[in-house]
Coordinates of C-alpha atoms in Angstrom, one line a residue:
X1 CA -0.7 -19.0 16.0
X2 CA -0.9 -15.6 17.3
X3 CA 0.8 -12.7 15.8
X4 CA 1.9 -9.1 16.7
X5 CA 2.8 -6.2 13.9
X6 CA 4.6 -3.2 14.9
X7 CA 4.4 -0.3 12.6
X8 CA 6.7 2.4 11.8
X9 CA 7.2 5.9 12.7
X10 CA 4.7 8.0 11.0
X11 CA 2.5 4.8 9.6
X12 CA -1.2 4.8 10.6
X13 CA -2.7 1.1 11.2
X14 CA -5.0 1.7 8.7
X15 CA -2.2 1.3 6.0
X16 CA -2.2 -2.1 7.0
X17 CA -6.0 -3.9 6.6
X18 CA -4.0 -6.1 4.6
X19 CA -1.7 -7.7 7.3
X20 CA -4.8 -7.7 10.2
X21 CA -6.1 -10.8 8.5
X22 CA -3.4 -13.0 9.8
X23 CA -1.8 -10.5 12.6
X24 CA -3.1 -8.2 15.2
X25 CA -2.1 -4.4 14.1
X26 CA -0.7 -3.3 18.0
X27 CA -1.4 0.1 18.7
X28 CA 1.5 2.8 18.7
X29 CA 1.5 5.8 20.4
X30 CA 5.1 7.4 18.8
X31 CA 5.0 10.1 21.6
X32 CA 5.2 7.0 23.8
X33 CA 6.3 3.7 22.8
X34 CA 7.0 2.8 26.2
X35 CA 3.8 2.7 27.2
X36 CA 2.7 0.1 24.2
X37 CA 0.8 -3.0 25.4
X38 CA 0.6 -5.6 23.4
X39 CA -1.1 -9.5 23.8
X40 CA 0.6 -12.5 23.9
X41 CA 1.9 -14.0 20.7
X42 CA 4.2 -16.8 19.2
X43 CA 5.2 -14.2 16.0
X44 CA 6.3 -10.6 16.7
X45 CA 6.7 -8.5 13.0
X46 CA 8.3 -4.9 13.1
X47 CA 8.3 -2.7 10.5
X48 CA 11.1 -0.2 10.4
X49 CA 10.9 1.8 13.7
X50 CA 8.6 -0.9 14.9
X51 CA 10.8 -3.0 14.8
X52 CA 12.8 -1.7 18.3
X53 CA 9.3 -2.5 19.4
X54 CA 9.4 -6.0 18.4
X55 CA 12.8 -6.4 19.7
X56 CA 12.0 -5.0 23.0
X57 CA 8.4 -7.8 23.2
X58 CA 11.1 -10.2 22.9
X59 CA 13.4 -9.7 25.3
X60 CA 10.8 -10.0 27.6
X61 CA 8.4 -12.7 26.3
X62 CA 10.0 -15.8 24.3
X63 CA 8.9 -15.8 21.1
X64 CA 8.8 -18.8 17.7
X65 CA 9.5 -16.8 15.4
X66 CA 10.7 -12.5 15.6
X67 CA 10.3 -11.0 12.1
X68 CA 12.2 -7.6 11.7
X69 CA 11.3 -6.2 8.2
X70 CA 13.4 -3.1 7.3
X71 CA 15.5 -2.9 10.6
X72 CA 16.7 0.5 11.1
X73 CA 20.3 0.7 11.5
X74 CA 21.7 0.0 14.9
X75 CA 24.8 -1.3 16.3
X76 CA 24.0 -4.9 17.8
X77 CA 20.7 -6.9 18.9
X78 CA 20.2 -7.5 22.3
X79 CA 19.6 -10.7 24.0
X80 CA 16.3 -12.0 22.3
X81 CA 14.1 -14.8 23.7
X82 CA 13.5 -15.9 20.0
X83 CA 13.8 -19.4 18.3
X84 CA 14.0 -17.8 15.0
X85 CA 14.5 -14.4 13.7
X86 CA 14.4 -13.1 9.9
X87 CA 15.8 -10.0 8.6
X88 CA 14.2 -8.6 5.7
X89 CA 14.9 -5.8 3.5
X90 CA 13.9 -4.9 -0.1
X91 CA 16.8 -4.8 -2.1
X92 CA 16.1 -0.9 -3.1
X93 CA 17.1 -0.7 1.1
X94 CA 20.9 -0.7 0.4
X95 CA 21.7 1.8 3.4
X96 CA 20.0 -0.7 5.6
X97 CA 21.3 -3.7 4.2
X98 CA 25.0 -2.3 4.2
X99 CA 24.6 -1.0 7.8
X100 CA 23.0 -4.6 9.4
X101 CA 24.5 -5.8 13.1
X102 CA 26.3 -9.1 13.0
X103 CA 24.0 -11.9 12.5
X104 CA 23.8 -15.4 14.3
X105 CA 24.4 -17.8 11.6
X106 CA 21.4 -19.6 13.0
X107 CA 18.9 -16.7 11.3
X108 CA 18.1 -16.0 8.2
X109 CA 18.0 -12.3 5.8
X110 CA 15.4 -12.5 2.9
X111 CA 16.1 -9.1 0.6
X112 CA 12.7 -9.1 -1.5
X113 CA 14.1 -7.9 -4.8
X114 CA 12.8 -4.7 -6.6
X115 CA 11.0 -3.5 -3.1
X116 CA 11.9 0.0 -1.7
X117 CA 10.5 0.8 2.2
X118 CA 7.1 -0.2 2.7
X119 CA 5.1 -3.8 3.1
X120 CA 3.3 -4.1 -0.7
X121 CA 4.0 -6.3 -3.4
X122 CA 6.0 -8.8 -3.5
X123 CA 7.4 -7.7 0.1
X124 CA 3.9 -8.1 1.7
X125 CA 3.6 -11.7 0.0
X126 CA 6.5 -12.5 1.3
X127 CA 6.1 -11.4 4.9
X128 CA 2.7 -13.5 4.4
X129 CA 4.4 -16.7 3.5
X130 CA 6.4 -16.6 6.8
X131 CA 3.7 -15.8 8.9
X132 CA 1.2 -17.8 7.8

């Protein structure tokens, strides 16, 4: 199965050797995201900001399964060509979680307890249980 990550504002893909075992890390240029290409996959992952990235792949491209890990607040999702999409947030996110867009009773929301706003610990194992 092939797999796209999107990182966040600010985050170097470097910070996440861990995750390029199972995904491919898709280069960001912040300065502009519009030009982003990324390959074909079956899982898109965003992280924080990245994850308007991921959203964006799949409106255009159906995706299994779109994985949006600390979703920045915003007002609704658009229309998604996704069979599945999780929501997770580590419970230490409470702005986030508070501020999250109606959700299709068809997805699911994981909070990762104890985990503040980055992909280590127990939130990187579980991002890797549901991509792998």
């Amino acid at each position: 199965m092939k797999i796209n990550f999107y990182y966040g504002l600010g985050d170097n893909p470097s910070n996440y050797k861990a995750l390029s075992k199972w995904a491919h890390i898709v280069h960001v240029d912040w300065n502009r995201p519009e030009k982003v290409k990324a390959p074909k996959c079956d899982i898109a992952v965003g992280f924080s900001m990245g994850c308007l990235l991921a959203l964006d792949y799949s409106e255009k491209h159906r995706v299994k399964k779109l994985i949006l890990c600390s979703l920045p607040s915003c007002e609704k999702i658009g229309k998604v060509k996704a069979d599945e999409i999780v929501f997770m947030f580590g419970s230490k996110e409470r702005y986030l979680i508070k501020n999250l867009p109606k959700i299709p009773m068809r997805h699911k929301v994981i909070i990762v307890p104890g985990a503040h706003h980055e992909i280590k610990g127990s939130y990187r194992k579980k991002l890797l249980e549901l991509i792998k």
